[in-house]
mmCIF file of N, CA and C in Angstrom:
data_model
loop_
_atom_site.group_PDB
_atom_site.id
_atom_site.type_symbol
_atom_site.label_atom_id
_atom_site.label_comp_id
_atom_site.label_asym_id
_atom_site.label_seq_id
_atom_site.Cartn_x
_atom_site.Cartn_y
_atom_site.Cartn_z
ATOM 1 N N MET U 1 -19.351 -19.782 20.407
ATOM 2 C CA MET U 1 -19.519 -19.862 18.976
ATOM 3 C C MET U 1 -21.018 -19.903 18.678
ATOM 4 N N VAL U 2 -21.484 -19.028 17.816
ATOM 5 C CA VAL U 2 -22.889 -18.963 17.464
ATOM 6 C C VAL U 2 -23.055 -19.392 16.015
ATOM 7 N N HIS U 3 -23.948 -20.343 15.793
ATOM 8 C CA HIS U 3 -24.226 -20.796 14.431
ATOM 9 C C HIS U 3 -25.673 -20.482 14.106
ATOM 10 N N GLN U 4 -25.909 -19.991 12.929
ATOM 11 C CA GLN U 4 -27.257 -19.690 12.495
ATOM 12 C C GLN U 4 -27.757 -20.808 11.599
ATOM 13 N N HIS U 5 -29.039 -21.135 11.748
ATOM 14 C CA HIS U 5 -29.658 -22.137 10.873
ATOM 15 C C HIS U 5 -29.986 -21.472 9.538
ATOM 16 N N VAL U 6 -29.688 -22.144 8.459
ATOM 17 C CA VAL U 6 -30.001 -21.634 7.121
ATOM 18 C C VAL U 6 -31.179 -22.422 6.584
ATOM 19 N N ALA U 7 -32.262 -21.728 6.270
ATOM 20 C CA ALA U 7 -33.454 -22.394 5.737
ATOM 21 C C ALA U 7 -33.143 -23.005 4.382
ATOM 22 N N ALA U 8 -33.874 -24.042 4.029
ATOM 23 C CA ALA U 8 -33.625 -24.779 2.786
ATOM 24 C C ALA U 8 -33.717 -23.890 1.551
ATOM 25 N N ASN U 9 -34.562 -22.858 1.586
ATOM 26 C CA ASN U 9 -34.710 -22.023 0.399
ATOM 27 C C ASN U 9 -33.765 -20.825 0.391
ATOM 28 N N ASP U 10 -33.005 -20.624 1.462
ATOM 29 C CA ASP U 10 -32.003 -19.563 1.487
ATOM 30 C C ASP U 10 -30.759 -20.036 0.742
ATOM 31 N N HIS U 11 -29.971 -19.092 0.316
ATOM 32 C CA HIS U 11 -28.720 -19.427 -0.365
ATOM 33 C C HIS U 11 -27.591 -19.381 0.645
ATOM 34 N N ALA U 12 -27.202 -20.533 1.157
ATOM 35 C CA ALA U 12 -26.130 -20.608 2.135
ATOM 36 C C ALA U 12 -24.831 -20.120 1.517
ATOM 37 N N ARG U 13 -24.072 -19.382 2.293
ATOM 38 C CA ARG U 13 -22.772 -18.859 1.861
ATOM 39 C C ARG U 13 -21.699 -19.871 2.247
ATOM 40 N N ILE U 14 -20.983 -20.382 1.243
ATOM 41 C CA ILE U 14 -20.010 -21.453 1.451
ATOM 42 C C ILE U 14 -18.639 -21.028 0.935
ATOM 43 N N LEU U 15 -17.613 -21.368 1.707
ATOM 44 C CA LEU U 15 -16.221 -21.149 1.307
ATOM 45 C C LEU U 15 -15.590 -22.512 1.067
ATOM 46 N N ILE U 16 -14.932 -22.687 -0.075
ATOM 47 C CA ILE U 16 -14.243 -23.932 -0.423
ATOM 48 C C ILE U 16 -12.746 -23.753 -0.189
ATOM 49 N N VAL U 17 -12.156 -24.699 0.570
ATOM 50 C CA VAL U 17 -10.711 -24.684 0.818
ATOM 51 C C VAL U 17 -10.162 -26.004 0.311
ATOM 52 N N LYS U 18 -9.584 -25.956 -0.879
ATOM 53 C CA LYS U 18 -9.091 -27.173 -1.539
ATOM 54 C C LYS U 18 -7.936 -26.786 -2.444
ATOM 55 N N ASP U 19 -6.810 -27.468 -2.312
ATOM 56 C CA ASP U 19 -5.644 -27.104 -3.118
ATOM 57 C C ASP U 19 -5.582 -27.831 -4.458
ATOM 58 N N GLU U 20 -6.450 -28.806 -4.679
ATOM 59 C CA GLU U 20 -6.508 -29.495 -5.968
ATOM 60 C C GLU U 20 -7.512 -28.752 -6.848
ATOM 61 N N ILE U 21 -7.017 -28.021 -7.828
ATOM 62 C CA ILE U 21 -7.838 -27.095 -8.613
ATOM 63 C C ILE U 21 -8.993 -27.781 -9.331
ATOM 64 N N ILE U 22 -8.740 -28.907 -9.962
ATOM 65 C CA ILE U 22 -9.793 -29.586 -10.726
ATOM 66 C C ILE U 22 -10.933 -30.024 -9.806
ATOM 67 N N LEU U 23 -10.587 -30.614 -8.661
ATOM 68 C CA LEU U 23 -11.619 -31.060 -7.725
ATOM 69 C C LEU U 23 -12.354 -29.870 -7.114
ATOM 70 N N ALA U 24 -11.648 -28.795 -6.848
ATOM 71 C CA ALA U 24 -12.276 -27.589 -6.296
ATOM 72 C C ALA U 24 -13.269 -26.991 -7.287
ATOM 73 N N LYS U 25 -12.899 -26.982 -8.568
ATOM 74 C CA LYS U 25 -13.809 -26.454 -9.597
ATOM 75 C C LYS U 25 -15.058 -27.314 -9.725
ATOM 76 N N GLU U 26 -14.899 -28.634 -9.629
ATOM 77 C CA GLU U 26 -16.055 -29.542 -9.693
ATOM 78 C C GLU U 26 -16.980 -29.305 -8.503
ATOM 79 N N LEU U 27 -16.401 -29.140 -7.341
ATOM 80 C CA LEU U 27 -17.187 -28.874 -6.141
ATOM 81 C C LEU U 27 -17.924 -27.544 -6.273
ATOM 82 N N LEU U 28 -17.244 -26.540 -6.771
ATOM 83 C CA LEU U 28 -17.840 -25.219 -6.995
ATOM 84 C C LEU U 28 -19.012 -25.315 -7.969
ATOM 85 N N ARG U 29 -18.806 -26.012 -9.067
ATOM 86 C CA ARG U 29 -19.850 -26.176 -10.085
ATOM 87 C C ARG U 29 -21.079 -26.880 -9.498
ATOM 88 N N GLY U 30 -20.848 -27.934 -8.729
ATOM 89 C CA GLY U 30 -21.945 -28.672 -8.121
ATOM 90 C C GLY U 30 -22.724 -27.842 -7.108
ATOM 91 N N LEU U 31 -22.012 -27.103 -6.283
ATOM 92 C CA LEU U 31 -22.681 -26.257 -5.287
ATOM 93 C C LEU U 31 -23.486 -25.150 -5.953
ATOM 94 N N ASN U 32 -22.921 -24.540 -6.982
ATOM 95 C CA ASN U 32 -23.650 -23.497 -7.708
ATOM 96 C C ASN U 32 -24.909 -24.067 -8.357
ATOM 97 N N ALA U 33 -24.820 -25.268 -8.911
ATOM 98 C CA ALA U 33 -25.976 -25.896 -9.550
ATOM 99 C C ALA U 33 -27.088 -26.174 -8.540
ATOM 100 N N LEU U 34 -26.709 -26.399 -7.287
ATOM 101 C CA LEU U 34 -27.691 -26.648 -6.237
ATOM 102 C C LEU U 34 -28.212 -25.356 -5.603
ATOM 103 N N GLY U 35 -27.703 -24.214 -6.074
ATOM 104 C CA GLY U 35 -28.200 -22.932 -5.593
ATOM 105 C C GLY U 35 -27.450 -22.325 -4.431
ATOM 106 N N TYR U 36 -26.306 -22.893 -4.079
ATOM 107 C CA TYR U 36 -25.522 -22.331 -2.983
ATOM 108 C C TYR U 36 -24.699 -21.146 -3.467
ATOM 109 N N ASP U 37 -24.422 -20.216 -2.570
ATOM 110 C CA ASP U 37 -23.626 -19.035 -2.854
ATOM 111 C C ASP U 37 -22.192 -19.300 -2.397
ATOM 112 N N VAL U 38 -21.307 -19.628 -3.320
ATOM 113 C CA VAL U 38 -19.910 -19.888 -2.981
ATOM 114 C C VAL U 38 -19.188 -18.544 -2.937
ATOM 115 N N VAL U 39 -18.738 -18.170 -1.723
ATOM 116 C CA VAL U 39 -18.135 -16.851 -1.518
ATOM 117 C C VAL U 39 -16.653 -16.826 -1.862
ATOM 118 N N GLY U 40 -16.072 -18.014 -2.063
ATOM 119 C CA GLY U 40 -14.670 -18.061 -2.441
ATOM 120 C C GLY U 40 -14.171 -19.482 -2.559
ATOM 121 N N ARG U 41 -13.057 -19.602 -3.275
ATOM 122 C CA ARG U 41 -12.367 -20.885 -3.430
ATOM 123 C C ARG U 41 -10.903 -20.589 -3.245
ATOM 124 N N VAL U 42 -10.327 -21.093 -2.157
ATOM 125 C CA VAL U 42 -8.931 -20.810 -1.844
ATOM 126 C C VAL U 42 -8.167 -22.112 -1.705
ATOM 127 N N ALA U 43 -6.832 -22.011 -1.753
ATOM 128 C CA ALA U 43 -5.998 -23.210 -1.769
ATOM 129 C C ALA U 43 -5.266 -23.478 -0.455
ATOM 130 N N SER U 44 -5.407 -22.600 0.543
ATOM 131 C CA SER U 44 -4.693 -22.823 1.799
ATOM 132 C C SER U 44 -5.517 -22.334 2.982
ATOM 133 N N GLU U 45 -5.174 -22.861 4.153
ATOM 134 C CA GLU U 45 -5.864 -22.456 5.362
ATOM 135 C C GLU U 45 -5.605 -20.989 5.687
ATOM 136 N N GLU U 46 -4.388 -20.526 5.405
ATOM 137 C CA GLU U 46 -4.061 -19.123 5.652
ATOM 138 C C GLU U 46 -5.007 -18.213 4.867
ATOM 139 N N GLU U 47 -5.213 -18.548 3.588
ATOM 140 C CA GLU U 47 -6.146 -17.782 2.757
ATOM 141 C C GLU U 47 -7.575 -17.935 3.275
ATOM 142 N N ALA U 48 -7.929 -19.127 3.734
ATOM 143 C CA ALA U 48 -9.281 -19.391 4.218
ATOM 144 C C ALA U 48 -9.631 -18.490 5.392
ATOM 145 N N VAL U 49 -8.697 -18.324 6.308
ATOM 146 C CA VAL U 49 -8.943 -17.473 7.472
ATOM 147 C C VAL U 49 -9.216 -16.042 7.016
ATOM 148 N N LYS U 50 -8.407 -15.531 6.098
ATOM 149 C CA LYS U 50 -8.579 -14.154 5.612
ATOM 150 C C LYS U 50 -9.909 -13.984 4.875
ATOM 151 N N VAL U 51 -10.222 -14.917 3.969
ATOM 152 C CA VAL U 51 -11.447 -14.813 3.181
ATOM 153 C C VAL U 51 -12.674 -14.987 4.072
ATOM 154 N N ALA U 52 -12.610 -15.915 5.014
ATOM 155 C CA ALA U 52 -13.745 -16.139 5.912
ATOM 156 C C ALA U 52 -14.029 -14.911 6.764
ATOM 157 N N GLN U 53 -12.985 -14.244 7.228
ATOM 158 C CA GLN U 53 -13.179 -13.034 8.021
ATOM 159 C C GLN U 53 -13.815 -11.926 7.189
ATOM 160 N N ALA U 54 -13.518 -11.894 5.907
ATOM 161 C CA ALA U 54 -14.052 -10.851 5.027
ATOM 162 C C ALA U 54 -15.456 -11.170 4.509
ATOM 163 N N THR U 55 -15.772 -12.459 4.294
ATOM 164 C CA THR U 55 -17.034 -12.820 3.643
ATOM 165 C C THR U 55 -18.072 -13.442 4.576
ATOM 166 N N LEU U 56 -17.655 -13.887 5.761
ATOM 167 C CA LEU U 56 -18.539 -14.476 6.768
ATOM 168 C C LEU U 56 -19.422 -15.608 6.227
ATOM 169 N N PRO U 57 -18.808 -16.681 5.728
ATOM 170 C CA PRO U 57 -19.608 -17.802 5.214
ATOM 171 C C PRO U 57 -20.304 -18.545 6.355
ATOM 172 N N GLU U 58 -21.421 -19.212 6.042
ATOM 173 C CA GLU U 58 -22.100 -20.048 7.031
ATOM 174 C C GLU U 58 -21.457 -21.423 7.127
ATOM 175 N N LEU U 59 -20.731 -21.808 6.078
ATOM 176 C CA LEU U 59 -20.110 -23.125 6.043
ATOM 177 C C LEU U 59 -18.790 -23.050 5.294
ATOM 178 N N VAL U 60 -17.793 -23.788 5.809
ATOM 179 C CA VAL U 60 -16.506 -23.925 5.130
ATOM 180 C C VAL U 60 -16.326 -25.401 4.807
ATOM 181 N N LEU U 61 -16.095 -25.710 3.530
ATOM 182 C CA LEU U 61 -15.751 -27.071 3.105
ATOM 183 C C LEU U 61 -14.243 -27.094 2.951
ATOM 184 N N MET U 62 -13.560 -27.864 3.799
ATOM 185 C CA MET U 62 -12.104 -27.798 3.862
ATOM 186 C C MET U 62 -11.467 -29.173 3.762
ATOM 187 N N ASP U 63 -10.500 -29.274 2.862
ATOM 188 C CA ASP U 63 -9.693 -30.486 2.759
ATOM 189 C C ASP U 63 -8.826 -30.544 4.009
ATOM 190 N N ILE U 64 -8.837 -31.670 4.693
ATOM 191 C CA ILE U 64 -8.096 -31.778 5.948
ATOM 192 C C ILE U 64 -6.585 -31.860 5.720
ATOM 193 N N ARG U 65 -6.185 -32.228 4.503
ATOM 194 C CA ARG U 65 -4.750 -32.283 4.166
ATOM 195 C C ARG U 65 -4.470 -31.247 3.089
ATOM 196 N N GLN U 66 -4.012 -30.105 3.516
ATOM 197 C CA GLN U 66 -3.740 -28.997 2.617
ATOM 198 C C GLN U 66 -2.249 -28.695 2.600
ATOM 199 N N ARG U 67 -1.825 -28.039 1.567
ATOM 200 C CA ARG U 67 -0.468 -27.493 1.547
ATOM 201 C C ARG U 67 -0.487 -26.227 2.385
ATOM 202 N N GLY U 68 0.599 -25.945 3.032
ATOM 203 C CA GLY U 68 0.651 -24.728 3.833
ATOM 204 C C GLY U 68 1.191 -25.000 5.217
ATOM 205 N N ARG U 69 1.254 -23.958 6.001
ATOM 206 C CA ARG U 69 1.876 -24.057 7.315
ATOM 207 C C ARG U 69 0.944 -24.585 8.393
ATOM 208 N N ILE U 70 -0.354 -24.412 8.241
ATOM 209 C CA ILE U 70 -1.280 -24.907 9.245
ATOM 210 C C ILE U 70 -2.152 -25.988 8.628
ATOM 211 N N THR U 71 -2.722 -26.834 9.471
ATOM 212 C CA THR U 71 -3.574 -27.916 8.964
ATOM 213 C C THR U 71 -5.028 -27.493 9.000
ATOM 214 N N GLY U 72 -5.864 -28.256 8.335
ATOM 215 C CA GLY U 72 -7.294 -27.985 8.348
ATOM 216 C C GLY U 72 -7.861 -27.973 9.753
ATOM 217 N N VAL U 73 -7.334 -28.815 10.608
ATOM 218 C CA VAL U 73 -7.811 -28.860 11.994
ATOM 219 C C VAL U 73 -7.431 -27.572 12.722
ATOM 220 N N GLU U 74 -6.231 -27.068 12.488
ATOM 221 C CA GLU U 74 -5.810 -25.823 13.131
ATOM 222 C C GLU U 74 -6.624 -24.632 12.646
ATOM 223 N N ALA U 75 -7.112 -24.688 11.428
ATOM 224 C CA ALA U 75 -7.915 -23.591 10.884
ATOM 225 C C ALA U 75 -9.316 -23.578 11.474
ATOM 226 N N ALA U 76 -9.626 -24.537 12.322
ATOM 227 C CA ALA U 76 -10.957 -24.624 12.924
ATOM 228 C C ALA U 76 -11.240 -23.450 13.854
ATOM 229 N N ARG U 77 -10.299 -22.566 14.027
ATOM 230 C CA ARG U 77 -10.538 -21.386 14.855
ATOM 231 C C ARG U 77 -11.512 -20.414 14.185
ATOM 232 N N LEU U 78 -11.873 -20.697 12.946
ATOM 233 C CA LEU U 78 -12.877 -19.880 12.267
ATOM 234 C C LEU U 78 -14.198 -19.994 13.015
ATOM 235 N N ASP U 79 -14.918 -18.908 13.114
ATOM 236 C CA ASP U 79 -16.186 -18.901 13.840
ATOM 237 C C ASP U 79 -17.329 -19.253 12.895
ATOM 238 N N THR U 80 -17.258 -20.453 12.323
ATOM 239 C CA THR U 80 -18.296 -20.940 11.410
ATOM 240 C C THR U 80 -18.252 -22.459 11.377
ATOM 241 N N ALA U 81 -19.259 -23.065 10.817
ATOM 242 C CA ALA U 81 -19.289 -24.524 10.697
ATOM 243 C C ALA U 81 -18.284 -24.964 9.634
ATOM 244 N N ILE U 82 -17.581 -26.060 9.911
ATOM 245 C CA ILE U 82 -16.589 -26.592 8.974
ATOM 246 C C ILE U 82 -16.894 -28.061 8.720
ATOM 247 N N VAL U 83 -16.908 -28.435 7.440
ATOM 248 C CA VAL U 83 -17.006 -29.839 7.049
ATOM 249 C C VAL U 83 -15.668 -30.183 6.424
ATOM 250 N N TYR U 84 -15.019 -31.209 6.970
ATOM 251 C CA TYR U 84 -13.719 -31.618 6.458
ATOM 252 C C TYR U 84 -13.885 -32.655 5.360
ATOM 253 N N LEU U 85 -13.102 -32.490 4.305
ATOM 254 C CA LEU U 85 -13.106 -33.397 3.158
ATOM 255 C C LEU U 85 -11.724 -34.032 3.047
ATOM 256 N N THR U 86 -11.665 -35.237 2.538
ATOM 257 C CA THR U 86 -10.378 -35.844 2.256
ATOM 258 C C THR U 86 -10.531 -36.912 1.183
ATOM 259 N N GLY U 87 -9.504 -37.066 0.405
ATOM 260 C CA GLY U 87 -9.456 -38.109 -0.603
ATOM 261 C C GLY U 87 -8.561 -39.241 -0.156
ATOM 262 N N TYR U 88 -8.052 -39.168 1.078
ATOM 263 C CA TYR U 88 -7.133 -40.175 1.589
ATOM 264 C C TYR U 88 -7.887 -41.170 2.449
ATOM 265 N N SER U 89 -7.464 -42.417 2.399
ATOM 266 C CA SER U 89 -8.122 -43.452 3.195
ATOM 267 C C SER U 89 -7.345 -43.794 4.454
ATOM 268 N N ASP U 90 -6.163 -43.231 4.629
ATOM 269 C CA ASP U 90 -5.381 -43.549 5.812
ATOM 270 C C ASP U 90 -5.744 -42.627 6.892
#
């Protein structure tokens, strides 16, 4: 797995994987305000794999508990950096 360093002044390409629409929109708005290039916002890991293969993001922000057949951990087969998010404390 090869990861490229993104300089602070570059616009990192980020994919958001979150099934809660309101929270995903807030995250998108915040990232855009900070100058990041959000290449997509999807609601499932299945969609994330397809979009990531097409857009080649440098980072995927993924809710670890998603609706769908695979989990956020299983979607880690993507060849990019993944930061897992969760709103659950358990």
